[in-house]
mmCIF file of C-alpha atoms in Angstrom:
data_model
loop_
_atom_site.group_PDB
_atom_site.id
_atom_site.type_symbol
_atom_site.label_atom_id
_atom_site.label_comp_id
_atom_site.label_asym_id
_atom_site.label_seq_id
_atom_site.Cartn_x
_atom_site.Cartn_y
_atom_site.Cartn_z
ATOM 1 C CA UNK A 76 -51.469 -97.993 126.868
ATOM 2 C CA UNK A 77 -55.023 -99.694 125.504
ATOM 3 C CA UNK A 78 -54.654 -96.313 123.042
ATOM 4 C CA UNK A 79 -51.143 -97.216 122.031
ATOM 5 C CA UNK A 80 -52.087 -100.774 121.646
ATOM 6 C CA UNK A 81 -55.144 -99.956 119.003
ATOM 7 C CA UNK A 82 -52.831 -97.482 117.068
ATOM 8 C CA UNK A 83 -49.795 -99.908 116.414
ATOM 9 C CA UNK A 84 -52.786 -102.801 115.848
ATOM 10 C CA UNK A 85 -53.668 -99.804 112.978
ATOM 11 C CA UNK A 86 -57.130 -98.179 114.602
ATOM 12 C CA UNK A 87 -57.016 -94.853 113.156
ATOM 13 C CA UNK A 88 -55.390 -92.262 115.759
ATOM 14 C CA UNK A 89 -58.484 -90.069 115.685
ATOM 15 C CA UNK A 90 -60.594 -92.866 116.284
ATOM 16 C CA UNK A 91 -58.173 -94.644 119.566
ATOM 17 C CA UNK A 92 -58.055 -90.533 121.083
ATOM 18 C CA UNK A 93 -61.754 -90.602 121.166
ATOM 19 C CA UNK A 94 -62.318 -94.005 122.706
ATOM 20 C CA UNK A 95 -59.555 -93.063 125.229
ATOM 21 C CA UNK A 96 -61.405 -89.920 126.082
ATOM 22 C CA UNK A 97 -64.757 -91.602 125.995
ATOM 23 C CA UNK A 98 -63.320 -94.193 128.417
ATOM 24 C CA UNK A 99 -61.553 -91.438 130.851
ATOM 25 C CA UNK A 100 -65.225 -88.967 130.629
ATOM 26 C CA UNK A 101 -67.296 -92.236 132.094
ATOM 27 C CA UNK A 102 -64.480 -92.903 134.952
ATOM 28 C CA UNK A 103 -64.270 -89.153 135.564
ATOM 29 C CA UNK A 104 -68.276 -88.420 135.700
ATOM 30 C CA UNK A 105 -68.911 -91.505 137.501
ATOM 31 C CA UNK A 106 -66.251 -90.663 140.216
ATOM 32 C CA UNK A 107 -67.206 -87.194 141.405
ATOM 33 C CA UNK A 108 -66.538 -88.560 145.271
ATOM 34 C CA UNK A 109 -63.235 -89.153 144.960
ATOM 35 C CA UNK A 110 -62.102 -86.070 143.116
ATOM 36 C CA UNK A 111 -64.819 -84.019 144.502
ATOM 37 C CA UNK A 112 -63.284 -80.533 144.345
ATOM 38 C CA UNK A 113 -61.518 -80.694 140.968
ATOM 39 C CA UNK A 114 -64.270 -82.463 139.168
ATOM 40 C CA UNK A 115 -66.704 -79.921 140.337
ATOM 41 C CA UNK A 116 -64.252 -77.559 138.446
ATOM 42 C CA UNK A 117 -63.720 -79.551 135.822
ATOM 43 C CA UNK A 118 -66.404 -81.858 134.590
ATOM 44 C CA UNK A 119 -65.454 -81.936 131.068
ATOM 45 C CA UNK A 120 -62.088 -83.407 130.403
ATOM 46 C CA UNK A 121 -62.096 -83.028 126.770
ATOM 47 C CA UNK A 122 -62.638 -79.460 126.970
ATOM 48 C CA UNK A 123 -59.952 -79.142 129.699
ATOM 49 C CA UNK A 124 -57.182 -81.000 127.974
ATOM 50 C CA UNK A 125 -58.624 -80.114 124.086
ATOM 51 C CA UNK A 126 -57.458 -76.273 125.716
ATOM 52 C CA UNK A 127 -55.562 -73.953 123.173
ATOM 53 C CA UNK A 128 -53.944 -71.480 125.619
ATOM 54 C CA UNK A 129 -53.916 -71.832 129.855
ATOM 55 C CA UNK A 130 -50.670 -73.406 131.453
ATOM 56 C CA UNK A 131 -50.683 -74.267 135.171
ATOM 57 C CA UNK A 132 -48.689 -72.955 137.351
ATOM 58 C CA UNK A 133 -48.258 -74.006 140.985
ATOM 59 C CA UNK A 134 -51.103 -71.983 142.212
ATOM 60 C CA UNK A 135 -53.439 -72.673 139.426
ATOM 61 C CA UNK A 136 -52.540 -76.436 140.393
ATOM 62 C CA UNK A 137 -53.366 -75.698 144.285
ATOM 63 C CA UNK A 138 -56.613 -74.318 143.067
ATOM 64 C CA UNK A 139 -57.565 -77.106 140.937
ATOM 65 C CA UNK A 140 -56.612 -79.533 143.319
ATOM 66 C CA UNK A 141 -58.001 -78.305 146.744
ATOM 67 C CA UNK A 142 -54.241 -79.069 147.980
ATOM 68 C CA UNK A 143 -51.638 -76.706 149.590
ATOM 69 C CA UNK A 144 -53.086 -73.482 150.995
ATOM 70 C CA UNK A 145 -55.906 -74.399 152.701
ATOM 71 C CA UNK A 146 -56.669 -75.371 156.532
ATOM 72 C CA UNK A 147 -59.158 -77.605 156.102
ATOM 73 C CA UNK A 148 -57.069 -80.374 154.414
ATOM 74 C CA UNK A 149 -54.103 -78.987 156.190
ATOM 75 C CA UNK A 150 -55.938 -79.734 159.263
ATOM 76 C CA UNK A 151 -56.882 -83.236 157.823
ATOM 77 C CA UNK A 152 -53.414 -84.247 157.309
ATOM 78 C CA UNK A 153 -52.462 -82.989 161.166
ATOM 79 C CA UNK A 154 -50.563 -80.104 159.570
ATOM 80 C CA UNK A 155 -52.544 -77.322 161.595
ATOM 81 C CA UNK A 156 -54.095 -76.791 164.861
ATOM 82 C CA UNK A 157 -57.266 -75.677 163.131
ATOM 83 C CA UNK A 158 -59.130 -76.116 159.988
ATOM 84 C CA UNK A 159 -60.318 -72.287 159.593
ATOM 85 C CA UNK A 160 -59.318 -69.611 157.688
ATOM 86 C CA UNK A 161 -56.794 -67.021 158.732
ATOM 87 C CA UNK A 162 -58.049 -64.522 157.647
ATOM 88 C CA UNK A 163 -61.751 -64.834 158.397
ATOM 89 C CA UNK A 164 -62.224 -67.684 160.862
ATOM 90 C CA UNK A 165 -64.830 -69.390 158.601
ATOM 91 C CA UNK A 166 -64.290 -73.437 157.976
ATOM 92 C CA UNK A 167 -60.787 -72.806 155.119
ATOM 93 C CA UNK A 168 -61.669 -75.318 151.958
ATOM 94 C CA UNK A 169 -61.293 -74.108 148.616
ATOM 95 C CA UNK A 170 -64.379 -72.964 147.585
ATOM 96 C CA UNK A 171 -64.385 -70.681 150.779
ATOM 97 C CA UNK A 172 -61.384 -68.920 150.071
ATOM 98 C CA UNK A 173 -61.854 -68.444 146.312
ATOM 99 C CA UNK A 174 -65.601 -67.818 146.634
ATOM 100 C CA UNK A 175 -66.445 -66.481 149.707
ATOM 101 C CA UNK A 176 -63.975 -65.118 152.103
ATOM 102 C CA UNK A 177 -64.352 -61.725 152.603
ATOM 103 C CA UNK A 178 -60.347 -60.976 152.691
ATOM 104 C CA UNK A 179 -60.559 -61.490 149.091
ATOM 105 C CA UNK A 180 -64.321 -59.930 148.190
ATOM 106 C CA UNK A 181 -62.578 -56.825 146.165
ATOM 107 C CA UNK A 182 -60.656 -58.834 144.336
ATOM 108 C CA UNK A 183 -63.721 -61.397 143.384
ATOM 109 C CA UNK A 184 -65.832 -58.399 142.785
ATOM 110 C CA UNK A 185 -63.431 -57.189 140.339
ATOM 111 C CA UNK A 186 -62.367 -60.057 138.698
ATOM 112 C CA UNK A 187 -66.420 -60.679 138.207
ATOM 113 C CA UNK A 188 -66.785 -57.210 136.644
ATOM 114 C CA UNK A 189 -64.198 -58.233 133.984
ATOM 115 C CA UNK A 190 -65.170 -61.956 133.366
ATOM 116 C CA UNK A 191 -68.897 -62.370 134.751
ATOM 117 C CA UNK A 192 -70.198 -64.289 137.719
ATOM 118 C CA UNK A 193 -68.300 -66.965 138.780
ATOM 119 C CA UNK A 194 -68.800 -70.294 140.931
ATOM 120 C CA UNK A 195 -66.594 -73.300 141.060
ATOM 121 C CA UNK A 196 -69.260 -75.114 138.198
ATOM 122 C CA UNK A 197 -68.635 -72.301 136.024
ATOM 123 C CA UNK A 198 -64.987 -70.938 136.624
ATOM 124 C CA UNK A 199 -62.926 -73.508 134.059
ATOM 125 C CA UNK A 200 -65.527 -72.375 131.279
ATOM 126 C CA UNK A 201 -64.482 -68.610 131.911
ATOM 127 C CA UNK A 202 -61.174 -69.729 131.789
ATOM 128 C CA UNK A 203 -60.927 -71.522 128.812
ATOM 129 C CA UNK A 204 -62.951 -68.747 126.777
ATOM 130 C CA UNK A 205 -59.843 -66.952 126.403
ATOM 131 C CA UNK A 206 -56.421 -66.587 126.989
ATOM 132 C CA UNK A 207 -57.216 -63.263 128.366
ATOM 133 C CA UNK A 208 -59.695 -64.790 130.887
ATOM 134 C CA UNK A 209 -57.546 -67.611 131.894
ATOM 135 C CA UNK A 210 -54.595 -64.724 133.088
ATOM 136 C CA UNK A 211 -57.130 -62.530 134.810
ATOM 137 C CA UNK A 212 -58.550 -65.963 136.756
ATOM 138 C CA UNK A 213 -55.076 -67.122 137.105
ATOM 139 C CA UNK A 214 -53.908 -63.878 138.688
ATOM 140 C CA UNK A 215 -57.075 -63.541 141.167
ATOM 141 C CA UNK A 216 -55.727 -67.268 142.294
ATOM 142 C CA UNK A 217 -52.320 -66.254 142.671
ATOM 143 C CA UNK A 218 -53.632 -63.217 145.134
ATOM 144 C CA UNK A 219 -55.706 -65.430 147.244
ATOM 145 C CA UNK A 220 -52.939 -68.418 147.637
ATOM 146 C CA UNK A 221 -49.803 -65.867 147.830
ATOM 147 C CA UNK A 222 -51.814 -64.016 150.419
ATOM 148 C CA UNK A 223 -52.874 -67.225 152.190
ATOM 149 C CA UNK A 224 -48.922 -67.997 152.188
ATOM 150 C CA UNK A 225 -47.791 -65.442 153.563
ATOM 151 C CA UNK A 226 -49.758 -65.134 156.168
ATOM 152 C CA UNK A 227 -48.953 -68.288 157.357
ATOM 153 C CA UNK A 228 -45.319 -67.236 157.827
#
């Protein structure tokens, strides 16, 4: 709104984006608590919504958020008996199942052979090199979140 309001008061529309994203960066960066998870993944917004190629998809989004899949917030919100992983038994957050369960260790390793090492700090950079990168990510996160959904039926 404080964007639309400097345009139409005739701030150049260049100049209102950056202050916007200027003023969203500081809230972001100085909020890592409250969006722990997603702003670990993405600490950058301009280079997340600046992106040329990547839609989200529902399991992209689950990812991003830390919501759906996984036990531990499951367990938070008295959805499950118990916060750990199916497949593994280890505590089920996010990070555990995309970077560390060992269900999913052939499909990391291979998806690292194509794109490089990858971590939660660094994983939104490999995906916004490319469009090919973002579809190879995008498909390791639809394995671990299909699998993790249909296991729990």
């Amino acid at each position: 709104a404080k964007e639309l309001y400097e345009k139409n008061r005739g701030t150049d529309k260049a100049f209102a984006r950056a202050q916007t994203m200027t003023a969203w960066q500081a809230e972001w960066s100085g909020n890592r608590d409250a969006a722990g998870w997603t702003n670990r993944l993405i600490p950058n917004l301009g280079r997340w919504l600046g992106r040329k190629h990547g839609e989200t998809t529902r399991t992209t989004t689950q990812f991003l958020s830390g919501h759906g899949v996984f036990r531990s917030r499951l367990y938070n919100c008295g959805l499950v008996a118990s916060p750990n992983c199916v497949f593994c038994h280890e505590l089920d957050t996010p990070e555990h199942a995309f970077f560390n369960c060992m269900m999913f260790e052939r499909n990391r390793l291979q998806l690292e052979h194509e794109v490089g090492p990858l971590r939660p700090e660094t994983t939104v950079d490999v995906m916004l090199r490319s469009a090919e990168d973002w579809c190879l990510v995008a498909e390791y996160i639809d394995t671990v979140v299909l699998s993790k959904e249909l296991r729990e039926h």
